[in-house]
């Protein structure tokens, strides 16, 4: 069976394994080496690492990419993408998105490094009107934390028609729901920290591409900026990715149930759940303090930022100064994990009583 025919559960488990040879371990060892004997494929630890490659191959297979580059974090991966754009290049990007991306883009805009055209990425007409004369489209969908959904295939298609480059942050939806390279994106980024690694114990990022020339430019960016991942983190993420499809499916089905339950709870309003993924945002009928009491009032669910771990977490997003002012003060973002859904609902119900 060609690797192309395999399904995500099988890809995640079988890719990046050593050959089936007598006496060979079924897992690769962790390569803890800063330097290598001259004449081989890797000469120095900032240029490559044997523990990165199986993880990069697994992500490539899941995203239907030709190649993937592992980075020290999701943000260093995004930084590498924007570094390829010429000074002052016009970029179309969502005005609502991951706070780290938002502050990076705002800083580039302020410095004149890029001319960022912030748009409502869910408003297809507005996006298309801003593509005129732009160099690059950056898409995050669903958006964070409002969970708006862009018409992804249409806006990427329109960008490509106009010869723009297109990058996609696929951290929230994951390749279980959408594979942006298959509808024309040039580069797909992951915060591997989240669902792919899945255990809230590493910070890593990745970029996946089809075009070898783009791969070479991004590899050069990674090598020269030194945004290289630690081999142990890569190994943990490879171990994590083995169960990514299982975890994600469980978390996603839990999220659908919890979104429905939340929508009929008397202390809750404006539940946002796009119908896929494992993040649910909702508002508490009350003020910021009431939302904080709810986040502190659960036993299982941890009041913590981030998402994509096996354990459920939630937080009031506006506790972050960087969060967009358009996000309500009483909005809670829930990252649904893999616990039993009835235990989670009982925990949420108890916490909501504290609103
Ligand atoms: C976490 C996150 C990032 C940044 O990734 P890091 O691994 O924290 O650097 C970017 N985009 C989204 C959607 C994220 O959730």
CSV table of C-alpha atoms and ligand atoms in Angstrom, one decimal:
chain,number,residue,atom,x,y,z
A,1,UNK,CA,0.0,0.0,0.0
A,2,UNK,CA,1.5,3.4,-1.0
A,3,UNK,CA,1.8,5.9,1.9
A,4,UNK,CA,-0.6,8.2,-0.1
A,5,UNK,CA,-3.4,5.7,0.4
A,6,UNK,CA,-3.1,5.5,4.2
A,7,UNK,CA,-5.5,7.1,6.6
A,8,UNK,CA,-4.4,9.6,9.3
A,9,UNK,CA,-4.6,7.0,12.1
A,10,UNK,CA,-2.2,4.7,10.2
A,11,UNK,CA,0.1,7.5,9.0
A,12,UNK,CA,0.5,8.9,12.6
A,13,UNK,CA,1.5,5.5,13.9
A,14,UNK,CA,3.6,4.1,11.0
A,15,UNK,CA,5.5,7.1,9.6
A,16,UNK,CA,9.0,8.0,10.7
A,17,UNK,CA,9.9,4.4,11.9
A,18,UNK,CA,13.3,2.7,11.5
A,19,UNK,CA,13.4,-0.1,8.9
A,20,UNK,CA,12.0,-3.5,9.9
A,21,UNK,CA,15.3,-5.2,10.4
A,22,UNK,CA,16.2,-7.9,12.9
A,23,UNK,CA,17.4,-6.3,16.1
A,24,UNK,CA,16.4,-2.8,15.1
A,25,UNK,CA,14.5,-0.8,17.8
A,26,UNK,CA,11.0,0.1,16.7
A,27,UNK,CA,11.5,3.6,17.9
A,28,UNK,CA,14.4,5.8,16.8
A,29,UNK,CA,16.8,6.8,19.5
A,30,UNK,CA,17.1,10.5,20.5
A,31,UNK,CA,20.0,12.0,18.6
A,32,UNK,CA,21.9,14.2,21.2
A,33,UNK,CA,24.6,15.6,18.9
A,34,UNK,CA,25.8,19.1,18.2
A,35,UNK,CA,28.3,17.9,15.6
A,36,UNK,CA,28.8,15.0,13.2
A,37,UNK,CA,31.8,13.3,11.5
A,38,UNK,CA,32.4,15.2,8.3
A,39,UNK,CA,31.2,13.8,5.0
A,40,UNK,CA,27.7,12.6,6.0
A,41,UNK,CA,24.2,14.1,5.5
A,42,UNK,CA,24.3,16.2,8.6
A,43,UNK,CA,27.3,18.2,9.7
A,44,UNK,CA,26.1,20.4,12.5
A,45,UNK,CA,23.2,20.3,15.0
A,46,UNK,CA,21.7,23.6,13.8
A,47,UNK,CA,21.5,22.3,10.2
A,48,UNK,CA,19.7,19.0,10.9
A,49,UNK,CA,18.9,16.4,13.5
A,50,UNK,CA,18.0,12.7,13.1
A,51,UNK,CA,15.2,13.1,15.6
A,52,UNK,CA,13.5,15.9,13.7
A,53,UNK,CA,13.2,14.1,10.5
A,54,UNK,CA,10.7,11.3,11.5
A,55,UNK,CA,8.5,14.0,13.1
A,56,UNK,CA,8.8,16.2,10.0
A,57,UNK,CA,7.9,13.2,7.8
A,58,UNK,CA,4.8,12.4,9.9
A,59,UNK,CA,3.6,16.0,9.7
A,60,UNK,CA,4.2,16.0,5.9
A,61,UNK,CA,2.2,12.8,5.4
A,62,UNK,CA,-0.7,14.2,7.5
A,63,UNK,CA,-0.8,17.5,5.7
A,64,UNK,CA,-0.2,16.0,2.2
A,65,UNK,CA,3.0,18.1,2.0
A,66,UNK,CA,6.2,17.2,0.2
A,67,UNK,CA,8.4,18.4,3.1
A,68,UNK,CA,8.2,19.8,6.6
A,69,UNK,CA,10.6,21.9,8.7
A,70,UNK,CA,10.5,21.6,12.5
A,71,UNK,CA,11.0,24.9,14.4
A,72,UNK,CA,11.7,25.7,18.1
A,73,UNK,CA,8.1,27.1,18.4
A,74,UNK,CA,5.0,28.0,16.4
A,75,UNK,CA,6.0,31.6,16.6
A,76,UNK,CA,9.5,31.0,15.2
A,77,UNK,CA,7.9,29.1,12.3
A,78,UNK,CA,5.6,32.1,11.6
A,79,UNK,CA,8.6,34.5,11.9
A,80,UNK,CA,10.5,32.5,9.3
A,81,UNK,CA,7.5,32.8,6.9
A,82,UNK,CA,7.2,36.6,7.2
A,83,UNK,CA,11.0,36.9,7.0
A,84,UNK,CA,10.8,35.8,3.3
A,85,UNK,CA,8.7,38.8,2.4
A,86,UNK,CA,10.5,41.9,1.0
A,87,UNK,CA,10.6,45.1,3.1
A,88,UNK,CA,7.3,46.9,3.1
A,89,UNK,CA,5.4,44.0,1.4
A,90,UNK,CA,1.6,44.4,1.7
A,91,UNK,CA,0.1,41.5,3.7
A,92,UNK,CA,-3.6,40.7,4.1
A,93,UNK,CA,-4.3,39.1,7.5
A,94,UNK,CA,-7.1,38.6,10.0
A,95,UNK,CA,-7.6,41.4,12.6
A,96,UNK,CA,-8.5,38.6,15.0
A,97,UNK,CA,-6.2,35.7,15.5
A,98,UNK,CA,-3.6,34.1,17.8
A,99,UNK,CA,-2.3,36.9,20.0
A,100,UNK,CA,1.4,36.1,19.3
A,101,UNK,CA,0.7,36.4,15.6
A,102,UNK,CA,-1.3,39.6,16.1
A,103,UNK,CA,1.5,41.3,18.0
A,104,UNK,CA,4.2,40.2,15.6
A,105,UNK,CA,2.2,41.5,12.6
A,106,UNK,CA,1.4,44.8,14.5
A,107,UNK,CA,5.1,45.2,15.3
A,108,UNK,CA,6.1,44.6,11.6
A,109,UNK,CA,3.4,47.1,10.5
A,110,UNK,CA,4.6,49.8,13.0
A,111,UNK,CA,8.2,49.3,12.0
A,112,UNK,CA,7.3,49.6,8.3
A,113,UNK,CA,8.8,46.1,7.8
A,114,UNK,CA,5.4,44.9,6.4
A,115,UNK,CA,2.3,46.8,5.4
A,116,UNK,CA,-0.4,44.7,7.1
A,117,UNK,CA,-4.0,45.1,5.8
A,118,UNK,CA,-6.1,43.8,8.7
A,119,UNK,CA,-9.4,42.3,7.6
A,120,UNK,CA,-12.4,40.4,8.9
A,121,UNK,CA,-11.2,37.1,7.5
A,122,UNK,CA,-14.7,35.7,7.6
A,123,UNK,CA,-15.9,38.5,5.3
A,124,UNK,CA,-14.9,37.0,1.9
A,125,UNK,CA,-15.8,40.2,-0.1
A,126,UNK,CA,-13.6,42.3,2.2
A,127,UNK,CA,-10.7,39.9,2.0
A,128,UNK,CA,-10.9,39.8,-1.8
A,129,UNK,CA,-11.0,43.6,-2.1
A,130,UNK,CA,-7.9,43.8,0.0
A,131,UNK,CA,-5.9,41.3,-2.1
A,132,UNK,CA,-5.5,43.8,-4.9
A,133,UNK,CA,-1.8,44.7,-5.0
A,134,UNK,CA,-0.9,42.6,-2.0
A,135,UNK,CA,2.0,40.2,-1.8
A,136,UNK,CA,0.8,37.7,0.8
A,137,UNK,CA,-2.3,36.3,2.5
A,138,UNK,CA,-2.0,34.9,6.0
A,139,UNK,CA,-5.0,32.8,7.1
A,140,UNK,CA,-6.0,31.4,10.5
A,141,UNK,CA,-9.4,29.7,10.5
A,142,UNK,CA,-11.1,29.1,12.8
A,143,UNK,CA,-9.9,32.3,14.4
A,144,UNK,CA,-8.8,32.5,17.9
A,145,UNK,CA,-10.6,32.9,20.2
A,146,UNK,CA,-13.8,34.1,18.4
A,147,UNK,CA,-13.9,30.9,16.3
A,148,UNK,CA,-15.0,32.6,13.1
A,149,UNK,CA,-14.6,30.5,10.0
A,150,UNK,CA,-13.2,31.9,6.7
A,151,UNK,CA,-14.3,30.7,3.3
A,152,UNK,CA,-10.8,29.2,3.1
A,153,UNK,CA,-10.8,27.5,-0.3
A,154,UNK,CA,-12.3,30.6,-1.9
A,155,UNK,CA,-10.0,33.2,-0.4
A,156,UNK,CA,-6.8,31.1,-1.0
A,157,UNK,CA,-8.0,30.5,-4.6
A,158,UNK,CA,-8.5,34.3,-5.1
A,159,UNK,CA,-5.1,35.0,-3.7
A,160,UNK,CA,-3.4,32.5,-5.9
A,161,UNK,CA,-5.3,33.9,-9.0
A,162,UNK,CA,-3.6,37.2,-8.2
A,163,UNK,CA,-0.2,35.6,-7.7
A,164,UNK,CA,0.0,36.2,-4.0
A,165,UNK,CA,1.7,33.8,-1.6
A,166,UNK,CA,-0.6,32.2,0.9
A,167,UNK,CA,0.2,30.9,4.3
A,168,UNK,CA,-2.1,29.0,6.7
A,169,UNK,CA,-2.1,28.5,10.4
A,170,UNK,CA,-3.8,25.1,10.7
A,171,UNK,CA,-3.2,24.7,14.5
A,172,UNK,CA,-6.9,24.8,15.5
A,173,UNK,CA,-8.5,22.7,12.7
A,174,UNK,CA,-5.6,20.3,12.2
A,175,UNK,CA,-5.3,18.1,9.1
A,176,UNK,CA,-8.1,15.9,10.5
A,177,UNK,CA,-10.5,18.7,9.3
A,178,UNK,CA,-8.6,20.6,6.5
A,179,UNK,CA,-5.4,20.3,4.5
A,180,UNK,CA,-4.7,23.8,3.2
A,181,UNK,CA,-2.0,22.7,0.8
A,182,UNK,CA,-4.6,20.7,-1.1
A,183,UNK,CA,-6.6,23.9,-1.8
A,184,UNK,CA,-3.6,26.0,-2.8
A,185,UNK,CA,-1.8,27.4,0.2
A,186,UNK,CA,1.9,27.6,-0.2
A,187,UNK,CA,2.8,26.9,3.4
A,188,UNK,CA,1.0,25.4,6.3
A,189,UNK,CA,2.1,26.2,9.8
A,190,UNK,CA,1.4,24.3,13.1
A,191,UNK,CA,2.0,25.1,16.7
A,192,UNK,CA,3.1,21.5,17.2
A,193,UNK,CA,2.8,22.5,20.9
A,194,UNK,CA,-0.9,22.0,20.6
A,195,UNK,CA,-2.8,19.0,19.2
A,196,UNK,CA,0.1,17.3,17.3
A,197,UNK,CA,2.2,16.9,20.4
A,198,UNK,CA,-0.9,16.9,22.6
A,199,UNK,CA,0.5,16.6,26.2
A,200,UNK,CA,1.2,20.2,27.2
A,201,UNK,CA,4.9,19.4,27.7
A,202,UNK,CA,6.7,20.8,24.7
A,203,UNK,CA,6.9,24.0,22.6
A,204,UNK,CA,7.5,23.3,18.9
A,205,UNK,CA,6.4,24.6,15.5
A,206,UNK,CA,6.4,23.4,11.9
A,207,UNK,CA,6.1,24.6,8.3
A,208,UNK,CA,4.9,22.2,5.6
A,209,UNK,CA,5.3,22.9,1.9
A,210,UNK,CA,5.0,21.3,-1.6
A,211,UNK,CA,7.5,23.6,-3.4
A,212,UNK,CA,11.2,22.6,-3.1
A,213,UNK,CA,12.4,26.2,-3.8
A,214,UNK,CA,10.2,27.5,-0.9
A,215,UNK,CA,11.5,24.7,1.3
A,216,UNK,CA,15.1,25.7,0.6
A,217,UNK,CA,14.3,29.4,1.5
A,218,UNK,CA,12.6,28.4,4.8
A,219,UNK,CA,15.4,26.0,5.6
A,220,UNK,CA,17.9,28.8,5.1
A,221,UNK,CA,15.8,31.0,7.4
A,222,UNK,CA,15.7,28.3,10.1
A,223,UNK,CA,19.4,27.7,9.9
A,224,UNK,CA,20.4,31.4,9.9
A,225,UNK,CA,18.0,32.5,12.6
A,226,UNK,CA,18.9,29.5,14.7
A,227,UNK,CA,15.2,28.7,15.5
A,228,UNK,CA,16.1,25.0,16.0
A,229,UNK,CA,14.2,22.5,18.1
A,230,UNK,CA,15.6,20.5,20.9
A,231,UNK,CA,15.9,16.7,20.0
A,232,UNK,CA,14.1,15.7,23.2
A,233,UNK,CA,11.2,17.9,22.4
A,234,UNK,CA,11.1,16.5,18.9
A,235,UNK,CA,11.1,13.0,20.3
A,236,UNK,CA,8.3,13.7,22.7
A,237,UNK,CA,6.2,15.3,19.9
A,238,UNK,CA,6.8,12.2,17.7
A,239,UNK,CA,5.6,10.0,20.6
A,240,UNK,CA,2.6,12.4,21.0
A,241,UNK,CA,1.7,12.4,17.3
A,242,UNK,CA,1.3,8.6,17.3
A,243,UNK,CA,-2.1,9.1,19.1
A,244,UNK,CA,-3.0,12.5,17.6
A,245,UNK,CA,-5.9,11.3,15.4
A,246,UNK,CA,-7.3,9.3,18.3
A,247,UNK,CA,-7.0,12.2,20.8
A,248,UNK,CA,-8.3,14.7,18.3
A,249,UNK,CA,-11.4,12.7,17.4
A,250,UNK,CA,-12.2,12.2,21.1
A,251,UNK,CA,-11.6,15.8,22.0
A,252,UNK,CA,-13.7,17.0,19.0
A,253,UNK,CA,-16.7,14.7,19.8
A,254,UNK,CA,-16.5,15.9,23.5
A,255,UNK,CA,-16.5,19.5,22.3
A,256,UNK,CA,-19.6,19.0,20.2
A,257,UNK,CA,-21.5,17.7,23.2
A,258,UNK,CA,-20.2,20.4,25.6
A,259,UNK,CA,-21.1,23.2,23.1
A,260,UNK,CA,-24.6,21.9,22.9
A,261,UNK,CA,-25.0,21.6,26.7
A,262,UNK,CA,-23.5,25.1,27.2
A,263,UNK,CA,-25.9,26.6,24.7
A,264,UNK,CA,-28.9,25.5,26.8
A,265,UNK,CA,-27.4,26.5,30.2
A,266,UNK,CA,-29.0,29.5,31.9
A,267,UNK,CA,-25.7,31.2,33.0
A,268,UNK,CA,-24.2,31.1,29.5
A,269,UNK,CA,-24.7,33.1,26.3
A,270,UNK,CA,-23.2,33.3,22.8
A,271,UNK,CA,-21.6,29.8,22.5
A,272,UNK,CA,-19.2,29.8,19.6
A,273,UNK,CA,-18.4,26.4,18.2
A,274,UNK,CA,-17.8,26.1,14.4
A,275,UNK,CA,-19.0,22.5,14.3
A,276,UNK,CA,-15.5,21.0,14.2
A,277,UNK,CA,-12.4,21.2,16.3
A,278,UNK,CA,-12.0,21.0,20.0
A,279,UNK,CA,-12.2,24.6,21.2
A,280,UNK,CA,-15.4,26.2,22.4
A,281,UNK,CA,-15.8,29.8,23.4
A,282,UNK,CA,-18.7,31.2,25.4
A,283,UNK,CA,-19.8,34.1,27.5
A,284,UNK,CA,-20.9,34.1,31.1
A,285,UNK,CA,-24.0,36.0,31.9
A,286,UNK,CA,-22.1,38.3,34.2
A,287,UNK,CA,-18.9,40.4,34.3
A,288,UNK,CA,-15.2,39.6,34.1
A,289,UNK,CA,-15.1,38.7,37.8
A,290,UNK,CA,-18.0,36.2,37.3
A,291,UNK,CA,-16.1,34.6,34.4
A,292,UNK,CA,-12.9,34.4,36.5
A,293,UNK,CA,-14.9,32.7,39.3
A,294,UNK,CA,-16.1,30.1,36.8
A,295,UNK,CA,-12.6,29.4,35.5
A,296,UNK,CA,-11.3,29.0,39.1
A,297,UNK,CA,-14.4,27.0,40.1
A,298,UNK,CA,-13.7,23.7,38.3
A,299,UNK,CA,-12.0,20.7,39.7
A,300,UNK,CA,-10.9,18.8,36.6
A,301,UNK,CA,-10.6,21.7,34.1
A,302,UNK,CA,-7.5,23.8,34.8
A,303,UNK,CA,-7.6,27.6,34.6
A,304,UNK,CA,-4.7,27.9,32.2
A,305,UNK,CA,-3.9,29.3,28.7
A,306,UNK,CA,-3.0,27.2,25.7
A,307,UNK,CA,-4.9,24.3,24.2
A,308,UNK,CA,-4.6,21.0,22.5
A,309,UNK,CA,-3.6,18.8,25.4
A,310,UNK,CA,-5.2,15.6,26.6
A,311,UNK,CA,-6.4,17.6,29.6
A,312,UNK,CA,-9.1,20.2,29.4
A,313,UNK,CA,-8.2,23.8,30.1
A,314,UNK,CA,-10.0,27.1,30.1
A,315,UNK,CA,-9.4,30.8,30.7
A,316,UNK,CA,-10.9,34.2,30.4
A,317,UNK,CA,-9.3,35.5,27.3
A,318,UNK,CA,-9.4,39.2,28.2
A,319,UNK,CA,-7.1,38.6,31.2
A,320,UNK,CA,-4.5,39.1,28.5
A,321,UNK,CA,-3.7,42.7,27.7
A,322,UNK,CA,-2.8,41.6,24.1
A,323,UNK,CA,-6.2,40.1,23.5
A,324,UNK,CA,-8.3,42.0,20.9
A,325,UNK,CA,-10.7,44.6,22.4
A,326,UNK,CA,-13.4,43.1,20.3
A,327,UNK,CA,-13.5,40.0,22.4
A,328,UNK,CA,-16.0,40.4,25.3
A,329,UNK,CA,-14.6,40.7,28.9
A,330,UNK,CA,-16.7,37.7,30.0
A,331,UNK,CA,-15.6,35.3,27.2
A,332,UNK,CA,-14.2,32.0,28.3
A,333,UNK,CA,-12.2,29.8,25.8
A,334,UNK,CA,-12.4,26.1,26.6
A,335,UNK,CA,-9.9,23.7,25.2
A,336,UNK,CA,-11.7,20.4,25.4
A,337,UNK,CA,-9.5,17.3,26.2
A,338,UNK,CA,-10.0,13.6,26.2
A,339,UNK,CA,-11.7,13.1,29.6
A,340,UNK,CA,-15.1,11.4,29.8
A,341,UNK,CA,-17.6,13.9,28.5
A,342,UNK,CA,-20.0,13.4,31.4
A,343,UNK,CA,-17.3,14.1,33.9
A,344,UNK,CA,-16.4,17.2,32.0
A,345,UNK,CA,-20.0,18.4,31.9
A,346,UNK,CA,-20.5,17.8,35.6
A,347,UNK,CA,-17.3,19.8,36.3
A,348,UNK,CA,-18.5,22.7,34.0
A,349,UNK,CA,-22.0,22.7,35.6
A,350,UNK,CA,-20.5,22.9,39.1
A,351,UNK,CA,-18.2,25.8,38.0
A,352,UNK,CA,-21.0,27.7,36.3
A,353,UNK,CA,-22.9,27.8,39.6
A,354,UNK,CA,-20.2,30.1,40.8
A,355,UNK,CA,-20.9,32.8,38.2
B,1,LIG,C1,-0.1,28.5,20.2
B,1,LIG,C2,-0.4,29.0,18.8
B,1,LIG,C3,0.6,29.6,18.1
B,1,LIG,C4,2.0,29.8,18.6
B,1,LIG,O1,2.7,28.6,18.8
B,1,LIG,P1,3.8,28.5,19.9
B,1,LIG,O2,4.1,27.0,19.8
B,1,LIG,O3,3.2,28.9,21.2
B,1,LIG,O4,4.9,29.4,19.6
B,1,LIG,C5,0.2,30.1,16.8
B,1,LIG,N1,-1.0,29.9,16.3
B,1,LIG,C6,-2.0,29.3,17.0
B,1,LIG,C7,-3.4,29.2,16.4
B,1,LIG,C8,-1.7,28.8,18.3
B,1,LIG,O5,-2.7,28.3,19.0
